[in-house]
Coordinates of C-alpha atoms in Angstrom, one line a residue:
Chain A
X1 CA -24.3 -9.2 -25.6
X2 CA -22.8 -9.6 -22.2
X3 CA -20.3 -6.8 -21.3
X4 CA -18.5 -9.0 -18.9
X5 CA -18.7 -12.7 -18.6
X6 CA -16.9 -14.9 -16.0
X7 CA -16.9 -18.6 -16.9
X8 CA -16.0 -21.0 -14.1
X9 CA -13.2 -18.8 -12.9
X10 CA -10.9 -20.7 -10.4
X11 CA -7.9 -19.5 -8.5
X12 CA -5.5 -21.2 -6.1
X13 CA -2.7 -19.3 -4.5
X14 CA 0.7 -21.0 -4.6
X15 CA 0.5 -24.2 -2.6
X16 CA -2.6 -23.2 -0.7
X17 CA -4.8 -26.1 0.3
X18 CA -8.0 -24.2 -0.4
X19 CA -9.1 -22.5 -3.6
X20 CA -9.5 -18.7 -3.3
X21 CA -12.1 -18.8 -6.1
X22 CA -14.1 -22.0 -6.6
X23 CA -15.6 -21.6 -10.0
X24 CA -17.3 -18.2 -10.4
X25 CA -19.9 -17.8 -13.1
X26 CA -21.2 -14.3 -13.5
X27 CA -22.5 -12.4 -16.5
X28 CA -23.6 -8.7 -16.8
X29 CA -24.9 -6.6 -19.6
X30 CA -23.5 -3.3 -20.9
X31 CA -24.3 -0.5 -18.6
X32 CA -25.0 -2.7 -15.6
X33 CA -23.6 -2.1 -12.1
X34 CA -22.4 -5.3 -10.5
X35 CA -21.6 -5.5 -6.8
X36 CA -19.4 -8.1 -5.4
X37 CA -20.2 -8.2 -1.7
X38 CA -19.1 -10.5 1.1
X39 CA -17.1 -10.7 4.4
X40 CA -13.3 -10.2 4.3
X41 CA -11.6 -13.2 2.8
X42 CA -14.5 -14.2 0.6
X43 CA -12.5 -13.8 -2.6
X44 CA -14.2 -10.7 -3.9
X45 CA -10.9 -8.7 -4.2
X46 CA -9.2 -11.6 -5.7
X47 CA -11.9 -11.8 -8.3
X48 CA -11.7 -8.1 -9.0
X49 CA -7.9 -8.3 -9.5
X50 CA -8.4 -11.3 -11.8
X51 CA -10.9 -9.3 -13.9
X52 CA -8.3 -6.5 -14.0
X53 CA -5.6 -8.9 -15.0
X54 CA -3.5 -8.0 -12.0
X55 CA -3.6 -11.7 -10.9
X56 CA -3.6 -14.8 -13.0
X57 CA -6.4 -17.3 -12.7
X58 CA -5.9 -21.0 -12.4
X59 CA -8.6 -22.0 -14.8
X60 CA -11.8 -20.6 -16.5
X61 CA -12.3 -17.7 -18.8
X62 CA -12.8 -13.9 -18.5
X63 CA -14.7 -12.5 -21.5
X64 CA -14.9 -8.7 -21.9
X65 CA -17.1 -7.3 -24.6
X66 CA -17.1 -10.6 -26.4
X67 CA -13.4 -11.0 -26.4
X68 CA -11.5 -13.5 -24.3
X69 CA -9.1 -11.5 -22.2
X70 CA -8.0 -14.3 -19.8
X71 CA -4.4 -14.1 -20.8
X72 CA -4.3 -10.5 -21.9
X73 CA -2.0 -8.0 -20.1
X74 CA -3.9 -5.6 -17.7
X75 CA -2.9 -2.6 -19.9
X76 CA -4.4 -4.1 -22.9
X77 CA -7.8 -5.0 -21.3
X78 CA -9.2 -1.5 -21.5
X79 CA -10.2 -1.5 -17.9
X80 CA -9.9 1.4 -15.3
X81 CA -9.9 0.9 -11.6
X82 CA -10.5 3.0 -8.5
X83 CA -8.6 1.8 -5.5
X84 CA -9.5 1.8 -1.9
X85 CA -6.3 3.8 -1.1
X86 CA -7.0 5.9 -4.3
X87 CA -3.4 5.2 -5.4
X88 CA -2.9 8.7 -6.9
X89 CA 0.6 9.3 -8.2
X90 CA 2.0 11.4 -5.3
X91 CA 4.5 13.4 -7.4
X92 CA 2.1 14.4 -10.1
X93 CA -0.6 17.1 -10.0
X94 CA -4.2 16.2 -10.3
X95 CA -4.1 17.2 -14.0
X96 CA -1.1 14.9 -14.6
X97 CA -2.8 12.1 -12.6
X98 CA -5.9 12.2 -14.8
X99 CA -3.8 12.6 -18.0
X100 CA -1.3 9.9 -17.2
X101 CA -3.2 7.0 -18.8
X102 CA -4.0 9.1 -21.9
X103 CA -0.4 10.2 -22.2
X104 CA 0.9 6.6 -22.0
X105 CA -1.5 5.7 -24.8
X106 CA -0.1 8.5 -26.9
X107 CA -3.3 10.5 -27.1
X108 CA -2.7 13.9 -28.8
X109 CA -2.2 16.7 -26.4
X110 CA -5.3 18.8 -27.3
X111 CA -7.4 15.7 -26.8
X112 CA -5.9 15.1 -23.4
X113 CA -6.6 18.6 -22.4
X114 CA -10.2 18.4 -23.6
X115 CA -10.7 15.1 -21.8
X116 CA -9.2 16.4 -18.5
X117 CA -11.5 19.4 -18.7
X118 CA -14.5 17.2 -19.3
X119 CA -13.8 14.9 -16.4
X120 CA -12.9 17.8 -14.1
X121 CA -16.1 19.5 -14.9
X122 CA -18.1 16.3 -14.4
X123 CA -16.6 15.7 -10.9
X124 CA -16.4 19.4 -10.0
X125 CA -12.6 19.3 -9.4
X126 CA -11.6 22.0 -11.9
X127 CA -10.2 24.2 -9.1
X128 CA -8.0 21.4 -7.9
X129 CA -6.2 20.5 -11.2
X130 CA -2.9 22.1 -10.3
X131 CA -2.6 20.6 -6.8
X132 CA -0.7 17.6 -5.6
X133 CA -2.7 14.7 -4.1
X134 CA -1.2 15.4 -0.6
X135 CA -2.9 18.8 -0.7
X136 CA -6.4 17.2 -1.1
X137 CA -8.9 15.9 1.4
X138 CA -10.0 12.3 1.4
X139 CA -13.2 13.1 -0.5
X140 CA -11.3 15.2 -3.1
X141 CA -8.7 12.4 -3.6
X142 CA -11.6 10.0 -4.1
X143 CA -13.0 12.3 -6.9
X144 CA -9.6 12.5 -8.6
X145 CA -9.3 8.7 -8.5
X146 CA -12.7 8.5 -10.2
X147 CA -11.6 11.1 -12.6
X148 CA -8.6 9.2 -13.6
X149 CA -10.7 6.2 -14.3
X150 CA -13.3 8.2 -16.3
X151 CA -10.8 10.0 -18.5
X152 CA -9.9 6.9 -20.5
X153 CA -13.5 5.9 -21.2
X154 CA -12.7 2.2 -20.8
X155 CA -15.0 -0.7 -21.5
X156 CA -15.2 -1.6 -17.8
X157 CA -14.8 0.3 -14.5
X158 CA -13.7 -1.5 -11.4
X159 CA -14.2 0.0 -7.9
X160 CA -12.3 -1.7 -5.1
X161 CA -14.0 -0.6 -1.8
X162 CA -13.7 3.0 -2.9
X163 CA -15.6 4.5 0.0
X164 CA -14.2 2.6 3.0
X165 CA -11.6 5.2 3.8
X166 CA -14.1 8.1 4.0
X167 CA -15.9 9.2 7.1
X168 CA -19.6 8.2 7.5
X169 CA -21.1 11.4 6.2
X170 CA -18.9 11.7 3.2
X171 CA -19.4 8.0 2.4
X172 CA -23.2 8.5 2.1
X173 CA -22.6 11.6 -0.1
X174 CA -20.2 9.9 -2.4
X175 CA -22.4 6.8 -2.6
X176 CA -25.2 9.0 -4.0
X177 CA -22.8 10.6 -6.3
X178 CA -21.4 7.4 -7.7
X179 CA -25.0 6.3 -8.3
X180 CA -25.9 9.5 -10.0
X181 CA -22.8 9.3 -12.2
X182 CA -23.6 5.8 -13.2
X183 CA -27.2 6.7 -14.1
X184 CA -25.9 9.5 -16.3
X185 CA -22.9 7.8 -17.9
X186 CA -24.3 4.2 -18.0
X187 CA -20.8 2.8 -17.5
X188 CA -20.4 -0.9 -17.0
X189 CA -19.1 -1.2 -13.5
X190 CA -17.9 -3.9 -11.1
X191 CA -17.9 -2.6 -7.5
X192 CA -16.4 -4.5 -4.6
X193 CA -17.6 -3.8 -1.1
X194 CA -18.1 -5.4 2.3
X195 CA -20.9 -3.0 3.1
X196 CA -24.3 -4.5 2.5
X197 CA -25.9 -1.0 2.3
X198 CA -23.6 0.0 -0.5
X199 CA -24.5 -3.3 -2.2
X200 CA -28.2 -2.7 -1.9
X201 CA -28.2 1.0 -2.9
X202 CA -25.8 0.9 -5.8
X203 CA -26.2 -2.3 -7.6
X204 CA -28.2 -3.5 -10.5
X205 CA -26.9 -6.9 -9.9
X206 CA -25.4 -8.2 -6.6
X207 CA -23.2 -11.2 -6.2
X208 CA -23.0 -12.3 -2.6
X209 CA -19.8 -14.2 -2.0
X210 CA -18.4 -16.4 0.7
X211 CA -15.4 -18.7 0.8
X212 CA -14.6 -18.2 -2.9
X213 CA -18.1 -19.0 -4.1
X214 CA -21.0 -16.9 -5.3
X215 CA -23.8 -17.7 -2.8
X216 CA -26.4 -15.8 -4.7
X217 CA -26.5 -13.6 -7.8
X218 CA -29.5 -11.4 -8.6
X219 CA -31.0 -8.0 -8.2
X220 CA -30.8 -6.3 -4.8
X221 CA -34.5 -6.9 -4.3
X222 CA -34.3 -10.6 -5.1
X223 CA -31.4 -11.0 -2.7
X224 CA -33.2 -9.1 0.1
X225 CA -36.6 -10.7 -0.3
X226 CA -35.6 -14.1 -1.5
X227 CA -32.3 -15.1 0.0
X228 CA -30.9 -18.3 -1.4
X229 CA -29.5 -19.5 1.9
X230 CA -28.9 -18.7 5.6
X231 CA -25.7 -16.9 4.9
X232 CA -27.2 -14.5 2.3
X233 CA -30.1 -13.9 4.6
X234 CA -27.9 -13.0 7.5
X235 CA -25.4 -10.9 5.5
X236 CA -27.8 -8.7 3.8
X237 CA -30.0 -6.4 5.8
X238 CA -29.5 -4.2 8.9
X239 CA -30.6 -4.9 11.5
X240 CA -30.2 -8.5 10.3
X241 CA -33.0 -11.0 9.7
X242 CA -34.3 -12.8 12.8
X243 CA -33.6 -16.5 12.8
X244 CA -36.0 -18.5 15.0
X245 CA -35.6 -22.3 15.6
X246 CA -38.9 -24.0 14.8
X247 CA -40.3 -27.5 14.0
X248 CA -42.3 -27.9 10.8
X249 CA -45.6 -29.6 11.6
X250 CA -49.0 -30.1 10.2
X251 CA -52.3 -29.0 11.6
X252 CA -55.7 -29.7 10.0
X253 CA -54.1 -30.2 6.6
X254 CA -51.8 -27.1 6.7
X255 CA -48.1 -26.7 7.3
X256 CA -47.5 -24.8 10.5
X257 CA -44.8 -23.7 12.9
X258 CA -45.3 -23.1 16.6
X259 CA -44.0 -20.0 18.2
X260 CA -44.0 -19.3 21.9
X261 CA -43.2 -16.0 23.5
X262 CA -44.8 -15.1 26.8
X263 CA -47.8 -17.5 27.2
X264 CA -49.1 -20.4 25.1
X265 CA -47.6 -21.7 21.9
X266 CA -49.3 -20.3 18.8
X267 CA -49.5 -22.2 15.5
X268 CA -48.7 -20.0 12.5
X269 CA -49.7 -21.5 9.2
X270 CA -47.2 -21.4 6.3
X271 CA -49.0 -21.1 3.0
X272 CA -45.7 -21.5 1.0
X273 CA -44.7 -24.8 2.5
X274 CA -45.8 -28.0 1.0
X275 CA -47.4 -30.2 3.6
X276 CA -45.2 -33.1 2.5
X277 CA -42.2 -31.3 3.9
X278 CA -43.8 -30.6 7.2
X279 CA -42.9 -33.8 8.8
X280 CA -41.9 -32.5 12.2
X281 CA -38.3 -31.7 11.1
X282 CA -36.3 -28.9 12.6
X283 CA -35.9 -25.7 10.7
X284 CA -34.9 -22.1 11.0
X285 CA -37.6 -19.5 10.4
X286 CA -36.3 -16.3 8.9
X287 CA -38.2 -13.1 9.3
X288 CA -37.0 -9.5 8.8
X289 CA -37.5 -7.0 11.6
X290 CA -39.8 -4.9 9.5
X291 CA -42.0 -7.9 8.8
X292 CA -43.1 -8.0 12.4
X293 CA -45.6 -5.5 13.8
X294 CA -47.4 -5.1 17.0
X295 CA -51.2 -5.5 17.1
X296 CA -53.3 -3.6 19.6
X297 CA -56.4 -5.7 20.3
X298 CA -57.5 -8.9 18.5
X299 CA -58.5 -8.5 14.9
X300 CA -60.5 -11.4 13.5
X301 CA -59.0 -14.8 14.3
X302 CA -55.5 -13.9 13.2
X303 CA -53.1 -15.8 15.5
X304 CA -50.9 -13.4 17.4
X305 CA -47.7 -14.3 19.4
X306 CA -47.5 -12.5 22.7
X307 CA -44.1 -11.7 24.0
X308 CA -42.5 -9.5 26.6
X309 CA -40.5 -6.4 25.5
X310 CA -36.9 -6.6 26.7
X311 CA -35.1 -3.7 25.0
X312 CA -36.3 -0.6 23.1
X313 CA -33.8 1.2 20.8
X314 CA -35.1 4.3 19.2
X315 CA -33.0 5.1 16.1
X316 CA -35.0 8.1 15.1
X317 CA -36.9 7.1 11.9
X318 CA -38.0 3.9 13.6
X319 CA -37.7 2.1 16.9
X320 CA -36.1 -1.4 17.3
X321 CA -37.9 -3.5 19.9
X322 CA -36.4 -6.7 21.1
X323 CA -38.6 -9.6 22.4
X324 CA -38.0 -13.2 23.1
X325 CA -39.6 -15.9 20.9
X326 CA -38.8 -19.6 21.1
X327 CA -35.9 -18.8 23.3
X328 CA -34.1 -16.4 21.0
X329 CA -34.1 -12.7 20.8
X330 CA -36.1 -11.3 18.0
X331 CA -35.9 -7.7 16.7
X332 CA -38.9 -5.9 15.4
X333 CA -38.7 -2.6 13.5
X334 CA -41.6 -0.4 14.5
X335 CA -42.7 3.2 13.8
X336 CA -41.8 5.4 16.8
X337 CA -45.5 6.1 17.6
X338 CA -45.9 2.3 18.2
X339 CA -43.2 2.1 20.8
X340 CA -44.4 -0.2 23.6
X341 CA -43.0 0.1 27.2
X342 CA -40.2 -2.0 28.4
X343 CA -41.5 -5.1 30.3
X344 CA -45.0 -4.9 28.7
X345 CA -46.5 -7.8 26.9
X346 CA -47.2 -7.2 23.2
X347 CA -49.0 -9.2 20.5
X348 CA -46.8 -9.7 17.5
X349 CA -48.3 -10.1 14.0
X350 CA -46.0 -11.7 11.4
X351 CA -46.1 -11.1 7.7
X352 CA -46.5 -14.9 6.9
X353 CA -46.3 -14.4 3.2
X354 CA -42.7 -13.3 3.4
X355 CA -41.4 -15.8 5.9
X356 CA -38.5 -17.9 4.8
X357 CA -37.3 -21.3 6.0
X358 CA -33.8 -22.7 6.1
X359 CA -32.3 -26.1 6.9
X360 CA -30.4 -25.8 10.2
X361 CA -27.3 -27.8 9.2
X362 CA -26.6 -26.8 5.7
X363 CA -28.3 -23.4 5.8
X364 CA -30.0 -24.2 2.5
X365 CA -33.4 -22.7 1.8
X366 CA -36.4 -25.0 2.4
X367 CA -39.2 -22.6 1.3
Chain B
X1 CA 7.6 26.3 37.8
X2 CA 10.8 28.3 38.0
X3 CA 12.2 26.1 40.7
X4 CA 11.3 23.0 38.8
X5 CA 13.0 24.1 35.6
X6 CA 16.1 25.2 37.5
X7 CA 16.4 22.0 39.3
X8 CA 15.9 20.2 36.0
X9 CA 18.5 22.2 34.3
X10 CA 21.2 21.6 36.9
X11 CA 20.3 18.1 38.0
X12 CA 23.2 15.6 38.4
X13 CA 22.0 13.6 35.4
X14 CA 22.0 16.6 33.1
X15 CA 25.6 17.5 34.1
X16 CA 26.6 13.9 33.7
X17 CA 25.1 13.7 30.2
X18 CA 26.6 16.9 29.0
X19 CA 30.0 16.0 30.4
X20 CA 29.9 12.6 28.7
X21 CA 28.9 14.3 25.4
X22 CA 31.7 16.8 25.7
X23 CA 34.3 14.1 26.4
X24 CA 33.0 12.1 23.4
X25 CA 33.1 15.3 21.2
X26 CA 36.7 15.9 22.3
X27 CA 37.8 12.4 21.6
X28 CA 36.5 12.8 18.0
X29 CA 37.5 16.4 17.4
X30 CA 41.0 16.6 18.9
X31 CA 42.7 14.5 16.3
X32 CA 41.0 16.6 13.6
X33 CA 42.2 19.8 15.3
X34 CA 45.7 18.4 15.6
X35 CA 45.6 17.6 11.9
X36 CA 44.4 21.0 10.9
X37 CA 46.8 22.9 13.1
X38 CA 49.8 20.8 11.9
X39 CA 48.9 21.2 8.3
X40 CA 49.2 24.9 8.6
X41 CA 52.6 24.8 10.4
X42 CA 56.1 25.0 9.0
X43 CA 58.3 21.9 9.3
X44 CA 60.4 23.7 11.9
X45 CA 57.3 24.6 13.9
X46 CA 56.2 21.0 13.9
X47 CA 59.5 19.8 15.2
X48 CA 59.8 22.3 18.0
X49 CA 56.3 23.0 19.0
X50 CA 53.8 21.2 21.1
X51 CA 51.1 19.2 19.2
X52 CA 48.3 21.4 20.4
X53 CA 49.8 24.8 20.1
X54 CA 48.7 27.2 17.4
X55 CA 51.2 27.6 14.5
X56 CA 53.8 30.4 15.0
X57 CA 53.5 31.3 11.3
X58 CA 50.4 30.3 9.5
X59 CA 51.5 28.9 6.2
X60 CA 50.1 27.0 3.2
X61 CA 53.3 25.4 2.1
X62 CA 52.1 22.0 3.5
X63 CA 48.9 22.2 1.6
X64 CA 50.6 23.3 -1.6
X65 CA 53.1 20.6 -1.5
X66 CA 50.5 18.0 -0.6
X67 CA 48.3 19.0 -3.5
X68 CA 51.1 18.9 -6.0
X69 CA 51.9 15.4 -4.9
X70 CA 48.4 13.9 -4.7
X71 CA 46.2 15.9 -7.1
X72 CA 46.5 13.3 -9.9
X73 CA 45.4 10.6 -7.5
X74 CA 42.6 12.9 -6.2
X75 CA 41.2 13.0 -9.7
X76 CA 41.7 9.3 -10.1
X77 CA 39.5 8.8 -7.1
X78 CA 36.9 11.0 -8.7
X79 CA 37.1 9.0 -11.9
X80 CA 36.6 5.8 -9.9
X81 CA 34.0 7.0 -7.4
X82 CA 31.6 9.0 -9.6
X83 CA 30.7 6.3 -12.1
X84 CA 30.8 3.5 -9.5
X85 CA 28.4 5.4 -7.3
X86 CA 26.0 6.4 -10.1
X87 CA 26.0 2.9 -11.7
X88 CA 25.6 1.0 -8.4
X89 CA 22.8 3.3 -7.3
X90 CA 20.9 3.0 -10.5
X91 CA 21.2 -0.8 -10.8
X92 CA 20.4 -1.1 -7.1
X93 CA 17.2 1.0 -7.6
X94 CA 16.2 -1.2 -10.6
X95 CA 16.9 -4.4 -8.6
X96 CA 15.0 -3.1 -5.6
X97 CA 12.1 -2.2 -7.8
X98 CA 12.0 -5.6 -9.5
X99 CA 12.4 -7.5 -6.2
X100 CA 9.7 -5.6 -4.3
X101 CA 7.1 -4.8 -7.0
X102 CA 7.4 -7.6 -9.5
X103 CA 8.1 -10.5 -7.2
X104 CA 8.6 -13.7 -9.1
X105 CA 9.0 -17.3 -8.1
X106 CA 12.2 -17.3 -6.0
X107 CA 12.6 -13.6 -5.8
X108 CA 12.8 -13.7 -2.0
X109 CA 15.5 -16.4 -2.1
X110 CA 17.4 -14.3 -4.7
X111 CA 17.1 -11.3 -2.4
X112 CA 18.4 -13.2 0.6
X113 CA 21.3 -14.5 -1.4
X114 CA 22.1 -11.0 -2.6
X115 CA 22.1 -9.9 1.0
X116 CA 25.0 -12.2 1.6
X117 CA 27.1 -9.7 -0.4
X118 CA 26.7 -7.3 2.5
X119 CA 28.6 -9.7 4.8
X120 CA 31.4 -10.8 2.6
X121 CA 34.7 -9.3 3.8
X122 CA 36.7 -7.5 1.1
X123 CA 39.7 -9.8 1.6
X124 CA 37.7 -12.9 0.6
X125 CA 37.1 -11.7 -3.0
X126 CA 40.5 -10.3 -3.7
X127 CA 42.0 -13.4 -5.5
X128 CA 38.9 -14.5 -7.5
X129 CA 38.3 -10.9 -8.4
X130 CA 41.8 -10.3 -9.7
X131 CA 41.5 -13.5 -11.7
X132 CA 38.2 -12.4 -13.2
X133 CA 39.5 -8.9 -14.0
X134 CA 42.6 -10.5 -15.6
X135 CA 40.3 -12.7 -17.8
X136 CA 38.3 -9.7 -18.7
X137 CA 41.4 -7.7 -19.6
X138 CA 40.6 -5.1 -17.0
X139 CA 43.4 -5.8 -14.6
X140 CA 45.0 -2.5 -13.3
X141 CA 42.5 -0.3 -15.0
X142 CA 40.1 2.3 -13.6
X143 CA 37.3 0.5 -15.4
X144 CA 38.1 -2.7 -13.6
X145 CA 38.1 -0.9 -10.2
X146 CA 34.8 0.7 -11.0
X147 CA 33.4 -2.7 -11.9
X148 CA 34.6 -4.1 -8.6
X149 CA 33.0 -1.3 -6.6
X150 CA 29.7 -1.5 -8.5
X151 CA 29.5 -5.3 -7.9
X152 CA 30.4 -4.9 -4.3
X153 CA 28.0 -2.0 -3.7
X154 CA 25.0 -3.7 -5.4
X155 CA 24.2 -5.8 -2.3
X156 CA 23.8 -2.6 -0.2
X157 CA 22.1 -0.4 -2.8
X158 CA 19.6 -3.2 -3.6
X159 CA 18.9 -3.6 0.0
X160 CA 18.3 0.1 0.5
X161 CA 15.9 0.4 -2.5
X162 CA 14.1 -2.9 -2.0
X163 CA 13.3 -1.9 1.6
X164 CA 12.2 1.6 0.6
X165 CA 10.0 0.3 -2.2
X166 CA 8.3 -2.3 -0.1
X167 CA 6.8 0.6 1.8
X168 CA 5.3 2.2 -1.3
X169 CA 1.8 0.9 -1.8
X170 CA 1.3 -1.8 -4.5
X171 CA -1.9 -0.1 -5.5
X172 CA 0.2 2.6 -7.1
X173 CA 1.9 0.0 -9.4
X174 CA -1.4 -1.6 -10.2
X175 CA -3.0 1.7 -11.1
X176 CA -0.1 2.5 -13.4
X177 CA -0.3 -0.9 -15.0
X178 CA -4.0 -0.4 -15.7
X179 CA -3.2 3.0 -17.0
X180 CA -1.0 1.3 -19.6
X181 CA 2.4 1.8 -18.2
X182 CA 5.0 -1.0 -18.5
X183 CA 7.9 -2.0 -16.3
X184 CA 10.3 0.8 -17.1
X185 CA 7.7 3.5 -17.5
X186 CA 6.4 2.8 -14.0
X187 CA 10.0 2.9 -12.7
X188 CA 10.9 6.2 -14.4
X189 CA 7.6 8.1 -14.0
X190 CA 6.2 6.8 -10.7
X191 CA 8.8 5.3 -8.5
X192 CA 12.0 7.2 -9.2
X193 CA 10.4 10.6 -8.5
X194 CA 9.4 9.2 -5.1
X195 CA 12.9 8.0 -4.4
X196 CA 14.8 11.2 -3.5
X197 CA 15.5 10.3 0.1
X198 CA 16.7 6.8 -0.6
X199 CA 18.7 7.9 -3.6
X200 CA 20.5 10.3 -1.3
X201 CA 21.2 7.5 1.2
X202 CA 22.5 5.3 -1.5
X203 CA 24.7 8.1 -3.0
X204 CA 26.2 9.0 0.3
X205 CA 26.8 5.5 1.4
X206 CA 28.4 4.5 -1.8
X207 CA 30.4 7.7 -2.1
X208 CA 31.9 7.1 1.3
X209 CA 32.6 3.5 0.7
X210 CA 34.2 3.9 -2.7
X211 CA 36.1 7.1 -1.9
X212 CA 37.5 5.7 1.4
X213 CA 38.3 2.3 0.0
X214 CA 42.0 1.4 0.3
X215 CA 42.2 -2.4 -0.2
X216 CA 40.6 -2.6 -3.6
X217 CA 42.6 0.4 -4.7
X218 CA 45.9 -1.0 -3.6
X219 CA 45.2 -4.4 -5.1
X220 CA 43.4 -3.7 -8.4
X221 CA 45.1 -0.4 -9.4
X222 CA 48.7 0.3 -9.8
X223 CA 51.0 3.2 -10.6
X224 CA 49.3 6.4 -11.9
X225 CA 45.9 4.8 -11.7
X226 CA 45.8 4.5 -8.0
X227 CA 43.2 6.3 -5.9
X228 CA 44.1 9.0 -3.4
X229 CA 43.8 6.6 -0.4
X230 CA 46.7 4.6 -1.8
X231 CA 48.6 7.7 -2.7
X232 CA 48.2 9.1 0.8
X233 CA 49.6 5.8 2.2
X234 CA 52.6 5.9 -0.1
X235 CA 53.2 9.6 0.8
X236 CA 53.1 9.0 4.5
X237 CA 55.2 5.8 4.3
X238 CA 58.0 7.4 2.4
X239 CA 61.1 6.8 4.4
X240 CA 63.6 9.0 2.6
X241 CA 64.4 12.4 4.1
X242 CA 62.9 14.2 7.0
X243 CA 59.2 13.4 7.9
X244 CA 57.1 16.3 6.7
X245 CA 54.1 16.1 9.0
X246 CA 52.6 19.2 7.8
X247 CA 52.4 17.8 4.2
X248 CA 51.1 14.4 5.5
X249 CA 48.3 16.1 7.5
X250 CA 47.4 18.4 4.6
X251 CA 47.2 15.4 2.2
X252 CA 45.1 13.5 4.7
X253 CA 42.7 16.5 4.9
X254 CA 42.5 16.6 1.1
X255 CA 41.7 12.9 1.0
X256 CA 39.0 13.3 3.6
X257 CA 37.5 16.5 2.3
X258 CA 35.0 15.2 -0.4
X259 CA 33.3 12.7 2.0
X260 CA 33.1 15.4 4.6
X261 CA 31.5 17.8 2.2
X262 CA 29.0 15.1 1.0
X263 CA 28.0 14.6 4.6
X264 CA 27.7 18.3 5.3
X265 CA 25.5 19.0 2.3
X266 CA 23.5 15.8 2.1
X267 CA 23.6 14.6 5.7
X268 CA 20.0 15.6 6.4
X269 CA 18.8 13.5 3.5
X270 CA 20.8 10.6 4.8
X271 CA 19.1 10.6 8.2
X272 CA 15.7 11.3 6.7
X273 CA 16.1 8.5 4.1
X274 CA 17.3 6.0 6.6
X275 CA 14.5 6.7 9.1
X276 CA 11.8 6.7 6.5
X277 CA 13.0 3.3 5.4
X278 CA 12.8 2.1 8.9
X279 CA 9.3 3.3 9.6
X280 CA 7.8 2.1 6.4
X281 CA 9.8 -1.0 5.7

């Protein structure tokens, strides 16, 4: 049974001309970790607030654990939420913050105490229980906010960009911790973020959103390897996928694209593209930086594109090399030992099996 | 460094600023000093002496006589002020909370209309209000006067609290709602404990307004129910016998004392509350 099911959820604010949510359909199972990711203004926070019941939806249904909660008050939905600003009650101690929800629900005092202890131990905040939120660091506040959510053992956990107020180092630490926690507790979670790395690392399922629509819903690997359209391909991945303008042609019964760097145009055959589609039309060839490598010396009759190295950016674990192909800059991610010199001509080998093609106007996937 | 600081300390601007401040100080303080000195003089001393001289014989007869004349009205004022201040502050807090955190269709319009209350002169509402109080059977009662002050104060207290609560993050309210808290639980447990500065502002503002009010007091209360401001006026305007300036001054001091004390003890909250509202709101 689906733990959370969104059925054609639509939302229009007041007299706004455009819908904030244009019919969202998502379903996740118990214990799954769903990521809502997209640029700001894509409707991901609106959707989360709708799931929490903090905002009404215009039409559609929200089904939580088999029960339609579309018109149910937030407090009766059995949902806990971790906010970007943590939203800890400033006048209460950490203990009171964690216990607040239980107290409101009239849980017996000894149970509350036991639950606070369990959560505090889990999050290693036992020594902070008597402090006020203002006496805590950002990371500690973050833990308390998670503790407050965990204490109630709700059906669904919502995380609203919980890491975006932390510094870079702490963010990576907390990311791992959230993942660890989820693996241990198997809590059904919806997590909103604009950070594609968080989306890739944390999610079981990722919904990439833009302009109030889900562009693609799938596992992180599906979304990374098999993007549904140009937007998803450009949004997920860092450095982003390279997009090279090409024409789809045929050559001796195979579909090909021609790439030109420094020197002559080279025909690259596209095994995944039906020849019927290769009618000379314009297309955008997508290739990820790690799917390009540099060949030293000719091997067999593999066609190689030669190009001049323009910029070299060593990042440590790997080196980003920028070359020009078909008039656009193309990024290649190479092992540091492979680093070519600036200005030198290199032979590029493309991983043709993993190339993707998009239509230039609509951004839709061709193959 | 030494030269610099010396020239800074004695620059023309410095002297000008200090001189201006001293003059301003004198303008405000001299009347108060005259009042205090006069209140401790004997009637003979007042007639013969200069305004600014110290009393020849320090005496409390002025204060004693003033107190015996106005003490009933002094307590009247308390009976009017304390409930009016508490009720208007409480309702204002509730209004501000609802308007800022549970905005509904038309809540902004409602708030703007409520703000009009801040700009309506006292005189305008005298007739309709006395008509209303008469219909309610509250004419010439302390309850009626309290009601008038509560209604009149609501525009201000709502404004204070609404602007203060706008600065408190909505996420706090959302978190509490998901934790299962309702409208009043959130108000009592989350917002009110955060409201000390603005509660102080509201209390001080309302206390000063209600305590110092003369017009509503003179119109809506009569005889033994009158507040001290009205009683003071009656005392000073008595035309029979010799003018007892020492009694007048002592009575005026008695009338002014509570607001003065409120400022002395809660003034820092007043400034803090107002500025925090400004920065956040």
